[in-house]
Coordinates of C-alpha atoms in Angstrom, one line a residue:
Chain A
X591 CA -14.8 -46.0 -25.5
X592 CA -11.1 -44.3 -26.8
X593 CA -9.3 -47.3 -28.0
X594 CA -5.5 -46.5 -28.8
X595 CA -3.7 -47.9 -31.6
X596 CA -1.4 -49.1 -29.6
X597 CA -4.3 -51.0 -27.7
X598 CA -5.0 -52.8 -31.1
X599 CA -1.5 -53.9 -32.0
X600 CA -2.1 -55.3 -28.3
X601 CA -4.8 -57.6 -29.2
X602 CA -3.5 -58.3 -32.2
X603 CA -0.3 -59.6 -30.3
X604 CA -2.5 -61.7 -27.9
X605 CA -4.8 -62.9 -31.3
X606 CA -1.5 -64.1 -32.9
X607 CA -0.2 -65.7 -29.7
X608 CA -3.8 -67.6 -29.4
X609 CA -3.6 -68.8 -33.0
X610 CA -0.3 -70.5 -32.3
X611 CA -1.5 -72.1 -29.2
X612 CA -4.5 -73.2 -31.1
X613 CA -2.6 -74.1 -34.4
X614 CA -0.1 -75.9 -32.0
X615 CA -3.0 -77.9 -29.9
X616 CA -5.0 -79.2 -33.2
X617 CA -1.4 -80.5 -35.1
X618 CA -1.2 -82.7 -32.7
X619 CA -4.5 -83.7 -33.7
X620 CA -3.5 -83.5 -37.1
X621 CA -0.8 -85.4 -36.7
X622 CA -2.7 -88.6 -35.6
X623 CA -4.8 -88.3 -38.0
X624 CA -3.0 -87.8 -41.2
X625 CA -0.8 -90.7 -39.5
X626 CA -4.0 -92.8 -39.6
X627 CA -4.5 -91.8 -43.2
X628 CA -1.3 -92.2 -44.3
X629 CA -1.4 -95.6 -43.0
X630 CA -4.7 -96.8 -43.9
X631 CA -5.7 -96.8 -40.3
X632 CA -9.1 -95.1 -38.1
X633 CA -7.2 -92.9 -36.1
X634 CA -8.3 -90.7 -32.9
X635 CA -12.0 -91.2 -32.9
X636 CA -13.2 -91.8 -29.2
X637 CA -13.0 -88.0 -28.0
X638 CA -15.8 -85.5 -29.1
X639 CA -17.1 -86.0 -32.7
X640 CA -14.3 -86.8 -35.2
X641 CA -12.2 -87.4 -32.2
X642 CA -11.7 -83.3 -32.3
X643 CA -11.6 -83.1 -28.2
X644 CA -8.4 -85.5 -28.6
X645 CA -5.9 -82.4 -27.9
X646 CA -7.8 -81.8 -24.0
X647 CA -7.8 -85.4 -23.4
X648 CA -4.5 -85.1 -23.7
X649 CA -3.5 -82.0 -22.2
X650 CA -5.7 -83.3 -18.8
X651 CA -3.5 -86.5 -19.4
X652 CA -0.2 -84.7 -19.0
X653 CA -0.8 -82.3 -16.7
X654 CA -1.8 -84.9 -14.3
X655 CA 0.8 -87.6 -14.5
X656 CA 3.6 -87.4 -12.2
X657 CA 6.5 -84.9 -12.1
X658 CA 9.4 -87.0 -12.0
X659 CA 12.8 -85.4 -11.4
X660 CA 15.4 -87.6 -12.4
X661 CA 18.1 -88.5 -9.5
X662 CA 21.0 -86.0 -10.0
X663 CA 19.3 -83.7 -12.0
X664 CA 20.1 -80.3 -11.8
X665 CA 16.4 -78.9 -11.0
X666 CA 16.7 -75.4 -12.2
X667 CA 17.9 -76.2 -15.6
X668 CA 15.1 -79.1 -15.8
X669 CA 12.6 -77.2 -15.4
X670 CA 14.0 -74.0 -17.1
X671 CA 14.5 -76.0 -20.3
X672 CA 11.0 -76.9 -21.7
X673 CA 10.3 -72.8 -20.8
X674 CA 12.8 -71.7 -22.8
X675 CA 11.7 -74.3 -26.2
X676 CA 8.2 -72.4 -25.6
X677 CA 9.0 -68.9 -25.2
X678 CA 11.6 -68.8 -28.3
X679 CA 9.3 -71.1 -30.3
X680 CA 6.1 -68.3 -29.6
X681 CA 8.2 -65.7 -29.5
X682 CA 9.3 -65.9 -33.9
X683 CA 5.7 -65.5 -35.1
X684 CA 5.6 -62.2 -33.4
X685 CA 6.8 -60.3 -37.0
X686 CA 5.3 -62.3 -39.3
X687 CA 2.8 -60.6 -41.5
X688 CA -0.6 -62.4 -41.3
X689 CA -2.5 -59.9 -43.3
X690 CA -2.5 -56.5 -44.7
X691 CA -4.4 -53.5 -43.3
X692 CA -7.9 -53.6 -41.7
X693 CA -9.6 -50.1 -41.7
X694 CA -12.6 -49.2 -39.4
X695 CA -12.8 -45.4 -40.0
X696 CA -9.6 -43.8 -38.3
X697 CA -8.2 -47.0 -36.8
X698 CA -6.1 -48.9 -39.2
X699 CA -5.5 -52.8 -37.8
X700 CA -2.1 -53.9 -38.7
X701 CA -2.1 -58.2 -38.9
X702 CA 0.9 -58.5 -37.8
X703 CA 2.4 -58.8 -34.7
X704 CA 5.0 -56.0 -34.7
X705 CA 6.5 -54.6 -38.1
X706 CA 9.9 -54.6 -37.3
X707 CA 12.9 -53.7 -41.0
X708 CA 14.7 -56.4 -39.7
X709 CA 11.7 -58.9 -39.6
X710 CA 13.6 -62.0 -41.2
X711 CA 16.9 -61.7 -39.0
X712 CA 14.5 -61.3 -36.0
X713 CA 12.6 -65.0 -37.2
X714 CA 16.3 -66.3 -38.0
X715 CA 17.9 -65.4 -34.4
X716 CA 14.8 -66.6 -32.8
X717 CA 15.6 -70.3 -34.8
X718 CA 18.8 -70.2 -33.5
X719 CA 17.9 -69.6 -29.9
X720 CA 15.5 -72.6 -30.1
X721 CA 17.9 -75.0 -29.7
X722 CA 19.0 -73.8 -26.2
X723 CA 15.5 -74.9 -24.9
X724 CA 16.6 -78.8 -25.9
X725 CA 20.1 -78.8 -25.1
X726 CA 19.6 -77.2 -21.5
X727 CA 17.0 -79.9 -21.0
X728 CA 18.9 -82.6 -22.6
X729 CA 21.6 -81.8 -20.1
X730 CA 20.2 -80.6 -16.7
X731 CA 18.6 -84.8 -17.5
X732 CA 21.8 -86.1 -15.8
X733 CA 21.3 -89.0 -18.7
X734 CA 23.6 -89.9 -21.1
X735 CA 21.1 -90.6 -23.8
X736 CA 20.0 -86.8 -23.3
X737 CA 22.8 -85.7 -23.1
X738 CA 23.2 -87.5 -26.6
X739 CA 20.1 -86.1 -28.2
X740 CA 21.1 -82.1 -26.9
X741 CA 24.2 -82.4 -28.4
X742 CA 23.3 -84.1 -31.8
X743 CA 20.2 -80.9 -31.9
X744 CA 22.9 -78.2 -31.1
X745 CA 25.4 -79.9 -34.1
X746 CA 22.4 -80.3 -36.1
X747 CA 21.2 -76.9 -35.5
X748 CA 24.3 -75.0 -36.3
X749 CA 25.1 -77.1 -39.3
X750 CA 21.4 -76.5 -41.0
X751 CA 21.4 -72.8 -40.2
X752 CA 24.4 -71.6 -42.5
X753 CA 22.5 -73.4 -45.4
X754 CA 19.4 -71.7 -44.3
X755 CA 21.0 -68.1 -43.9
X756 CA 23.1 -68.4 -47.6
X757 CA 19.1 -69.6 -48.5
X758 CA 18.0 -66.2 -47.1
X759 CA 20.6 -64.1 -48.7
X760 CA 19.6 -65.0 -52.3
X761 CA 16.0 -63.8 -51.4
X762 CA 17.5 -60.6 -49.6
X763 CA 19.3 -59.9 -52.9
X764 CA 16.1 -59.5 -54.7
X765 CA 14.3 -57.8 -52.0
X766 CA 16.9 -55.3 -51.1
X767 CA 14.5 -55.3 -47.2
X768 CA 15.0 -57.3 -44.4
X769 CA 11.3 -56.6 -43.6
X770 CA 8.7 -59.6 -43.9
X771 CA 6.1 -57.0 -44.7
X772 CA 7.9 -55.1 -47.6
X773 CA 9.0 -58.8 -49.0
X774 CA 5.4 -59.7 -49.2
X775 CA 4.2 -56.5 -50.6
X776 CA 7.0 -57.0 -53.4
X777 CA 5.3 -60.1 -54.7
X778 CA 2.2 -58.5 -55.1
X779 CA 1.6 -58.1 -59.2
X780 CA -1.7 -57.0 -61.1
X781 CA -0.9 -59.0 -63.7
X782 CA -3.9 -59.8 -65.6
X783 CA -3.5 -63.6 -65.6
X784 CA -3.2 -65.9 -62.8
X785 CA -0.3 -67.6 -63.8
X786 CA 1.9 -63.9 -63.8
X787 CA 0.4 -63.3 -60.2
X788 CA 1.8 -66.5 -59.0
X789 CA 5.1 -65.9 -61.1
X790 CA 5.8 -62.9 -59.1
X791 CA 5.9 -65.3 -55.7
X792 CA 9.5 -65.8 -54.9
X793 CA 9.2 -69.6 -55.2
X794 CA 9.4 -68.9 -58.8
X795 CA 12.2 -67.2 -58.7
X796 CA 14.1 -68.8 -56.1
X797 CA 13.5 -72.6 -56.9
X798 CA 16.6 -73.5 -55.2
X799 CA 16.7 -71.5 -52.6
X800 CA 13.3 -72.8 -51.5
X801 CA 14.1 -76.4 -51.4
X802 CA 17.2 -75.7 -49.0
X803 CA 15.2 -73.8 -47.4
X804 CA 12.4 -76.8 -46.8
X805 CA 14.9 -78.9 -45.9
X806 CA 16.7 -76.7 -43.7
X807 CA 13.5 -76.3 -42.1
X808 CA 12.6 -80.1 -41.4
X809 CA 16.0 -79.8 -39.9
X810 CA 15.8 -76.6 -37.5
X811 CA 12.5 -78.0 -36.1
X812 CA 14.0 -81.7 -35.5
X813 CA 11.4 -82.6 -37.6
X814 CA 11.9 -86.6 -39.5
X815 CA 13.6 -87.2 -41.5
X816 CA 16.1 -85.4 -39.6
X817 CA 14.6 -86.0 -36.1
X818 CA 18.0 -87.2 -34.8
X819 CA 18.0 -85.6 -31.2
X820 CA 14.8 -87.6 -30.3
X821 CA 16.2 -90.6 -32.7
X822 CA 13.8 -93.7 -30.6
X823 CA 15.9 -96.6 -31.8
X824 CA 19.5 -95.2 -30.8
X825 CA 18.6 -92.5 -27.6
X826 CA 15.0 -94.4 -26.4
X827 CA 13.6 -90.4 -26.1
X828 CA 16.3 -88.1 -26.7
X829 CA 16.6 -85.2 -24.9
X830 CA 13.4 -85.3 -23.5
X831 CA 13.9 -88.9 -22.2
X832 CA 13.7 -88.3 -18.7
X833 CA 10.7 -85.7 -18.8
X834 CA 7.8 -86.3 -17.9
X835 CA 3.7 -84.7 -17.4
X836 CA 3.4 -81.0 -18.9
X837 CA 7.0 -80.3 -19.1
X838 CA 7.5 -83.2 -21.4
X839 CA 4.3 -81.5 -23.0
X840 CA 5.8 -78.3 -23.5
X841 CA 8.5 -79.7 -25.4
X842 CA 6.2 -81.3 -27.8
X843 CA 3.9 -78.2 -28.3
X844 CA 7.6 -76.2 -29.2
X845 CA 7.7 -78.5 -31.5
X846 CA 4.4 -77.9 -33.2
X847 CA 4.7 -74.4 -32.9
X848 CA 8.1 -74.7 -34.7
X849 CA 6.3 -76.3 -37.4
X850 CA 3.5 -73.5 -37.9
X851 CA 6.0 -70.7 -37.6
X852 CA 8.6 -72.5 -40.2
X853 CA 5.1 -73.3 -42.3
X854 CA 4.2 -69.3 -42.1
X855 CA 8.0 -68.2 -43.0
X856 CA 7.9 -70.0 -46.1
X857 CA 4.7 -69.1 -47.0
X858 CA 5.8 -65.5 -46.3
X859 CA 9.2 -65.5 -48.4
X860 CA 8.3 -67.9 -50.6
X861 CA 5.2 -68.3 -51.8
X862 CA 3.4 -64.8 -51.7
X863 CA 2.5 -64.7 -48.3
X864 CA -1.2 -62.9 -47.8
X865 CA -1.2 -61.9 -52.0
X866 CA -3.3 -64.0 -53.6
X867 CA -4.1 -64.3 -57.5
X868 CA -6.7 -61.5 -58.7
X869 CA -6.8 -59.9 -55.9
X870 CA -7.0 -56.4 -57.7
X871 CA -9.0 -57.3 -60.0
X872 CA -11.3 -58.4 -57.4
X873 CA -10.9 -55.3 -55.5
X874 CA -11.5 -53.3 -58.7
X875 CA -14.7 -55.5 -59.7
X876 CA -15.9 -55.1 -56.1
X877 CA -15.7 -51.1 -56.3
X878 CA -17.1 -50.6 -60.1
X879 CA -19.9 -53.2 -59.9
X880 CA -21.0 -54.3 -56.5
X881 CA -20.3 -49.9 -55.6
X882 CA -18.5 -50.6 -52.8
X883 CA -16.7 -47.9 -50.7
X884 CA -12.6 -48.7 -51.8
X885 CA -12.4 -49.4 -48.0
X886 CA -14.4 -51.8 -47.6
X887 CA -13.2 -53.3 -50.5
X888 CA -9.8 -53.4 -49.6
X889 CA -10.9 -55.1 -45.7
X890 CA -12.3 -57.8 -48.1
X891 CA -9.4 -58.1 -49.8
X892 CA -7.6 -58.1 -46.5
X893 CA -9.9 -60.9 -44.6
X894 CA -9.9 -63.6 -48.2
X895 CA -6.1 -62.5 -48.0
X896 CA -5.9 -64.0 -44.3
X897 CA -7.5 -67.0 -45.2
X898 CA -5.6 -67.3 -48.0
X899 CA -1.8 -67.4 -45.9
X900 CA -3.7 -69.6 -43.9
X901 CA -4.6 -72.1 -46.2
X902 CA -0.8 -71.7 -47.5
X903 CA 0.8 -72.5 -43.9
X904 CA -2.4 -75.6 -43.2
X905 CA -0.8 -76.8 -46.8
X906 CA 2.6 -76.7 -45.4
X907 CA 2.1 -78.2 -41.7
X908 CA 0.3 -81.4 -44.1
X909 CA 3.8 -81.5 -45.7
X910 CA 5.3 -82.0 -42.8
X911 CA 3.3 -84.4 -41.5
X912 CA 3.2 -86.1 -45.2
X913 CA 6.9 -86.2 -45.1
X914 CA 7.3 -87.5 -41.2
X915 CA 4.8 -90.8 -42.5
X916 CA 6.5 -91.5 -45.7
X917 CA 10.4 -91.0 -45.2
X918 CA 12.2 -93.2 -42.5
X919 CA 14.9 -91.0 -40.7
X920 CA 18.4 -90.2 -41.8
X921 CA 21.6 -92.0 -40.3
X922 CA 23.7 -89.3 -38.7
X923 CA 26.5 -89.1 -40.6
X924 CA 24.3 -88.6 -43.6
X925 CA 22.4 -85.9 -42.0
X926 CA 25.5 -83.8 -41.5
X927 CA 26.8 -84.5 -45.2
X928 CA 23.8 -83.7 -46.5
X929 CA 24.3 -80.5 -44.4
X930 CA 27.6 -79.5 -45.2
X931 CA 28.7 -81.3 -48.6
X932 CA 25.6 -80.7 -50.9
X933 CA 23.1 -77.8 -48.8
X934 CA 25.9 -75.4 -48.4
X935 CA 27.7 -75.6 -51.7
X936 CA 24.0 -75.6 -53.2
X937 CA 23.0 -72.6 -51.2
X938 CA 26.3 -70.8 -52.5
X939 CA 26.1 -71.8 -55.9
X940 CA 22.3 -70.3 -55.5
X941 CA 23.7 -67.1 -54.5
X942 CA 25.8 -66.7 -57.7
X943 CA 23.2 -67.7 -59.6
X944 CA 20.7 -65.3 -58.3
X945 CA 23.8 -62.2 -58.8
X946 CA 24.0 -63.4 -62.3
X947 CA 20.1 -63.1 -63.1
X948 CA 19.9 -59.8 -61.3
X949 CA 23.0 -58.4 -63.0
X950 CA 21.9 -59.5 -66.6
X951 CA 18.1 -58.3 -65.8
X952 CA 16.5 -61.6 -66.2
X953 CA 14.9 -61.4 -63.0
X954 CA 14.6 -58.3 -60.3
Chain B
X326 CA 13.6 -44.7 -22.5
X327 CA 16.3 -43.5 -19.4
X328 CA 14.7 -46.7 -16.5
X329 CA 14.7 -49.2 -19.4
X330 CA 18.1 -48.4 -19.7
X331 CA 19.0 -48.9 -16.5
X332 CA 17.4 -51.6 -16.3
X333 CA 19.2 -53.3 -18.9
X334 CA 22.5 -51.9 -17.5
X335 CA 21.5 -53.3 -14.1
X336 CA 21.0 -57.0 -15.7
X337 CA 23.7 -57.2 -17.7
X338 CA 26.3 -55.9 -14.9
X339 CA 24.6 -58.8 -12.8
X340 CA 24.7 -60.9 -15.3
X341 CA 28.5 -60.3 -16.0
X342 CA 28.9 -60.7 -12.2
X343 CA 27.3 -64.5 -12.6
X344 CA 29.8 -65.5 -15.8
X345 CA 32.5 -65.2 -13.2
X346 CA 31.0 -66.2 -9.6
X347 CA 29.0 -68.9 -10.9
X348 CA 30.1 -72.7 -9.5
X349 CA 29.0 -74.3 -12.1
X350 CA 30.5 -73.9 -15.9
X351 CA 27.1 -74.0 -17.8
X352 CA 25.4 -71.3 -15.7
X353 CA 28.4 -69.4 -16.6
X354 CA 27.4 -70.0 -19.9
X355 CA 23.8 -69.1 -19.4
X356 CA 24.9 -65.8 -17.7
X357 CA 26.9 -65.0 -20.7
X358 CA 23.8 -65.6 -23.2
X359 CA 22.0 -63.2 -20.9
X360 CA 24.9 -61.0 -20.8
X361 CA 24.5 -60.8 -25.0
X362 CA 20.9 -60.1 -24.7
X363 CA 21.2 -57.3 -22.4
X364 CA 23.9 -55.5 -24.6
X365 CA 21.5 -56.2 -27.8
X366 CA 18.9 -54.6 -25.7
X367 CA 21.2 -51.5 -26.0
X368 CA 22.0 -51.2 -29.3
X369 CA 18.1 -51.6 -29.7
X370 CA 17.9 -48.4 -27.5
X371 CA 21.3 -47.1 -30.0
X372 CA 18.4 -47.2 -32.6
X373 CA 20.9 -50.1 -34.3
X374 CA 18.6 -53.1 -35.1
X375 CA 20.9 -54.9 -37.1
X376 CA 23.6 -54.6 -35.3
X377 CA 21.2 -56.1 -32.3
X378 CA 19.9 -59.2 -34.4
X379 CA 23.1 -59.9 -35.8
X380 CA 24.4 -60.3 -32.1
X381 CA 21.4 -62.3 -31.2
X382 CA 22.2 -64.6 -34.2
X383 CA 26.0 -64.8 -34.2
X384 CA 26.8 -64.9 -30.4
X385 CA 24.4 -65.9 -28.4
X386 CA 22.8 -68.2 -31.1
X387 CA 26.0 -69.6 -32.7
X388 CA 28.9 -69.0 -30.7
X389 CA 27.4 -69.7 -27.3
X390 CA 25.8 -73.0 -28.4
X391 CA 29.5 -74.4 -29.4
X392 CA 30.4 -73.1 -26.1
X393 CA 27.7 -75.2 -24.4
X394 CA 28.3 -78.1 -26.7
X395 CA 31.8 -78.2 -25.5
X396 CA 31.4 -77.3 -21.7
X397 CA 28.9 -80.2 -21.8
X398 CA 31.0 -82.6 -23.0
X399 CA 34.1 -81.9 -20.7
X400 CA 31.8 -82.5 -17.6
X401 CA 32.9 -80.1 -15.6
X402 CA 32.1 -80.0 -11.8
X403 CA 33.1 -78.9 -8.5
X404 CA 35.3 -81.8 -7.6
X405 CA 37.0 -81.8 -11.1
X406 CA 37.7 -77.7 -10.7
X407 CA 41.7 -77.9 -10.5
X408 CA 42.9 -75.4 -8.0
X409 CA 45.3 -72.9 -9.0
X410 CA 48.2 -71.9 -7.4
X411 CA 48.0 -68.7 -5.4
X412 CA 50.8 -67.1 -7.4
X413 CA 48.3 -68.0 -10.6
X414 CA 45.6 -66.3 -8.5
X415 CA 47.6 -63.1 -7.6
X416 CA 48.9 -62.8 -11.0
X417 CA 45.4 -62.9 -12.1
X418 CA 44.2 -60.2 -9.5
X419 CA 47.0 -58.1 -10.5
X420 CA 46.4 -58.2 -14.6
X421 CA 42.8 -57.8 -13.8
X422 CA 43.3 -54.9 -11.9
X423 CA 44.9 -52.7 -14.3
X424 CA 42.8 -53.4 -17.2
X425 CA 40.1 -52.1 -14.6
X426 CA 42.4 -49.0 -14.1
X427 CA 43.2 -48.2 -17.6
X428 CA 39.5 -48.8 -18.5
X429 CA 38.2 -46.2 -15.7
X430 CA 41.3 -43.5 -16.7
X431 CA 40.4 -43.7 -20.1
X432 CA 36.8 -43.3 -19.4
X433 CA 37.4 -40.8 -16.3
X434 CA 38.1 -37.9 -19.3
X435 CA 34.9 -38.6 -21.6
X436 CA 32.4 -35.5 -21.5
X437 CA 29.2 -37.1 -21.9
X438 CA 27.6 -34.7 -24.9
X439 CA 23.5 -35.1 -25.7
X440 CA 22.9 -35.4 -28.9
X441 CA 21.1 -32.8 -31.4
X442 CA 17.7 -33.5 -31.6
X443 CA 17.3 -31.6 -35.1
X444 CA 20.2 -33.1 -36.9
X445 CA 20.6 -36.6 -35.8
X446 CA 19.9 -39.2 -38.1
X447 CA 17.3 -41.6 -36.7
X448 CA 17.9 -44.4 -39.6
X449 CA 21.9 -44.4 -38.4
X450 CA 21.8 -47.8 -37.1
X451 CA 19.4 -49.5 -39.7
X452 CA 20.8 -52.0 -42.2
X453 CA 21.1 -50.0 -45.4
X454 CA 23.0 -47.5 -43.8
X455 CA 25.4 -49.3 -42.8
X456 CA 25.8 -51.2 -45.6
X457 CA 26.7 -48.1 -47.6
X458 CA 29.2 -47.3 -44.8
X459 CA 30.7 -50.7 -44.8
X460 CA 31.1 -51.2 -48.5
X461 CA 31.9 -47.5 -48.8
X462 CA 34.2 -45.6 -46.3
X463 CA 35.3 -49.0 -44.6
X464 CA 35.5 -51.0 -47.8
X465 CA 39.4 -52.0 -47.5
X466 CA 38.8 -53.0 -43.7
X467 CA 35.8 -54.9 -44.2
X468 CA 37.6 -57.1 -47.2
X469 CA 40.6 -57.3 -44.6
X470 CA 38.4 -59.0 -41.8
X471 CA 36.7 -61.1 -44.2
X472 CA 40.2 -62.3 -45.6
X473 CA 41.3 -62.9 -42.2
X474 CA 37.8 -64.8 -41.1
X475 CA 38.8 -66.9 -44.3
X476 CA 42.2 -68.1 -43.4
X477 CA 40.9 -69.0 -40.2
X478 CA 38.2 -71.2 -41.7
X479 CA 40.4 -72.4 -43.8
X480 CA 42.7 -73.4 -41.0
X481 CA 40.0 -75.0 -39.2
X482 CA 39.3 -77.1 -42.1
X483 CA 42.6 -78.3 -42.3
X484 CA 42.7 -79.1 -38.2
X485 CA 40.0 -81.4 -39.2
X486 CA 40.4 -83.1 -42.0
X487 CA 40.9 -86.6 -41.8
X488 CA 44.5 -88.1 -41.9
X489 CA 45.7 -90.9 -43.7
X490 CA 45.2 -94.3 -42.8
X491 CA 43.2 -92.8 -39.9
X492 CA 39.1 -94.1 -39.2
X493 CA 36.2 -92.8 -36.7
X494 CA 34.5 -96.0 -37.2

């Protein structure tokens, strides 16, 4: 059967919109259970072996409790709200480069969603359309408390995205490419030890930048410590107070899928993305002494490199969760002066710094 | 290429239409965000990717969501709507007309020319481009805005800075 390229970067769409969905499902899992170990606790257990069918339990749980529309509500907007939290948060892992080329004759398999030269701005708008999803729902609620929560994630939102942008420009400023692809290609080095392959991984370079960057990103995906909009103790649920069954759902699993996308982003700028240490050395060794055809070589190359981002964004969803158990949540004043009187000055100062280094030639 | 096109044109001119017929303030709001997306759709189809992201990120992702901060917290509804006096109305009509007009004279001149397939330059729109424009050609203007955006930050700053003797909580 003729199979157009096109037709693969189909699947591969569908593939990377599965993975989320899946990712998404089993952090909630996750979540229990690194709650359980963080706490000395069994955690999820009953469901499946391990407790792994948990995730269905629940999702035949929620989608059939009731669907409660709260007096005065405005319906449209209720229900349009958890919609829009999904489709932005599944919509930013669409450019995000999972893996480098698969080749199966003439068809070469792009991991990536779409390769777009303006891959990071894409990620970044799609961030800053996330917060819609809440507010509209906070507010369509017809509850003060939601109303509360929507308008504490908007403030919180805005406020955590200029640190996060002047934490992007300092990477752009090496890069010199918007694109997620050409950024991971530049920290690619065949450097014959590993500690040079994982100097050339932008953490190394941008230690600053990345931990604004972190902690912009527990912010942008209202994660604790800054989970202010669905602060418990002062708005009982936030802006999801007054939701209920799978829309209430939905709004969880935008959460989660916040979480893996923010997890894959930093993995992607930050920390290599698919390069992993050796990998041309393993390539070369696979081709001289195993005579393998380069092609082949480089799919193997490809596939450990997949795992490998993987493993990266599984070790960043655990920080999360590590952090949610261990830190108790900010007041909001301090949340916002964190935002405005150290991040943003920080992430500025970073800039310089970085202009400094590249203009002296101490890094490139 | 040409029905996505009018496709977008068709949203966004229905989309305009519900910013201003709309009852209710927020789904003015809402129109407008839609409104933003439909006109990055066409810069998208301009071949100008940054100048659609940036759009995406700076109005409707910023500038919209401090317009839906505030609308929320006024609480605006139908029986709070203040009705305007008709002279306000006809005055409106009137102003509104003849930005129409001049809009469709100016416009009624323009001879729509195709573009040269041969020599046009399909990285135009893309980032490094115009960069080098910006910081080249339009390097005085582009300092200019940027000294202007400053001052009004600046401003704003001093709007909200706290006064003497006064306390939030």
């Amino acid at each position: 059967m003729d199979f157009p390229p096109l037709a693969w970067q189909g699947v591969v769409v569908l593939v990377v919109f599965g993975v989320s969905l899946l990712i998404a499902t089993y952090s909630t899992y996750a979540e229990r259970v690194i709650a359980a170990f963080l706490q000395d606790r069994v955690g999820p257990d009953r469901a499946g072996p391990f407790g792994l069918l948990q995730p269905l339990a629940d999702a035949v749980k929620l989608f059939t409790k009731e669907e409660f529309f709260p007096a005065g509500a405005n319906r449209a907007l209720f229900v349009f709200g958890p919609c829009l939290a999904m489709i932005t948060a599944l919509m930013s892992s669409a450019v995000i480069p999972f893996g480098n080329v698969l080749q199966f004759g003439e068809t070469a398999i792009h991991l990536q969603g779409i390769e777009i030269n303006v891959g990071m701005l894409y990620v970044f708008g799609m961030v800053s359309l996330g917060v819609y999803g809440i507010m509209i729902g906070g507010w369509a609620s017809n509850n003060k408390f939601s109303l509360l929560g929507a308008i504490r994630a908007a403030s919180q939102n805005i406020s955590y995205e200029i640190a996060m942008g002047l934490a992007l420009i300092a990477v752009l400023m090496m890069s010199g490419s918007l694109s997620l692809r050409e950024i991971t290609f530049q920290q690619a080095s065949d450097a014959p030890f590993v500690w040079q392959d994982v100097f050339n991984w932008n953490v190394m370079k941008q230690p600053l930048g990345f931990l604004i960057f972190i902690v912009c990103a527990f912010a942008e995906t209202n994660r604790t410590p800054f989970d202010l909009p669905e602060c418990e103790t002062e708005l009982i649920g936030g802006y999801h107070t007054e939701y209920s069954s799978m829309k209430m759902g939905l709004y969880l699993f935008a959460e989660y899928i916040n979480v893996f996308v923010a997890s894959a982003v930093m993995s992607v700028l930050y920390f290599g993305g698919f390069n992993f240490p050796f990998q041309f050395e393993l390539r070369n060794w696979l081709v001289s002494s195993q005579r393998l055809e380069l092609v082949t070589a480089s799919n193997i190359i490809t596939i450990v490199g997949l795992l490998g981002i993987f493993a990266k964004i599984f070790s960043f969803i655990f920080f999360f969760m590590w952090v949610r158990w261990t830190l108790p949540r900010f007041r909001y004043d301090q949340l916002m002066r964190l935002g405005w009187t150290i991040l943003i000055p920080l992430a500025i100062f970073n800039i310089l710094l970085t202009g400094g280094l590249i203009t002296f030639g101490i890094i490139k | 290429m040409s029905s996505l096109f009018l496709f977008l044109s068709f949203v966004a001119l229905l989309s305009a239409l519900g910013v201003v017929l709309a009852k209710n303030p927020v789904h003015s709001v809402l129109f407008l965000i839609l409104t933003f997306f439909t006109l990055s759709g066409h810069y998208l189809l301009l071949n100008a990717q940054f100048l659609a992201a940036v759009n995406i990120i700076v109005y409707a992702g910023a500038i919209m969501v401090l317009f839906l901060f505030v609308i929320m917290f006024l609480n605006l509804n139908e029986d709070t709507e203040p009705h305007k006096p008709a002279l306000a109305k006809f005055a409106a009509a009137i102003a509104g007309g003849s930005l129409l007009l001049i809009l469709v004279a100016a416009m009624r001149d323009i001879q729509p020319e195709g573009y040269n397939a041969t020599s046009f330059d399909s990285q135009i729109g893309m980032v490094d481009k115009l960069g080098l424009v910006l910081f080249q050609q339009y390097a005085l203007p582009f300092e200019l805005a940027s000294i202007l955006l400053l001052a009004a930050m600046v401003g704003s700053v001093m709007l909200g800075k706290r006064e003497t003797g006064e306390r939030n909580f």
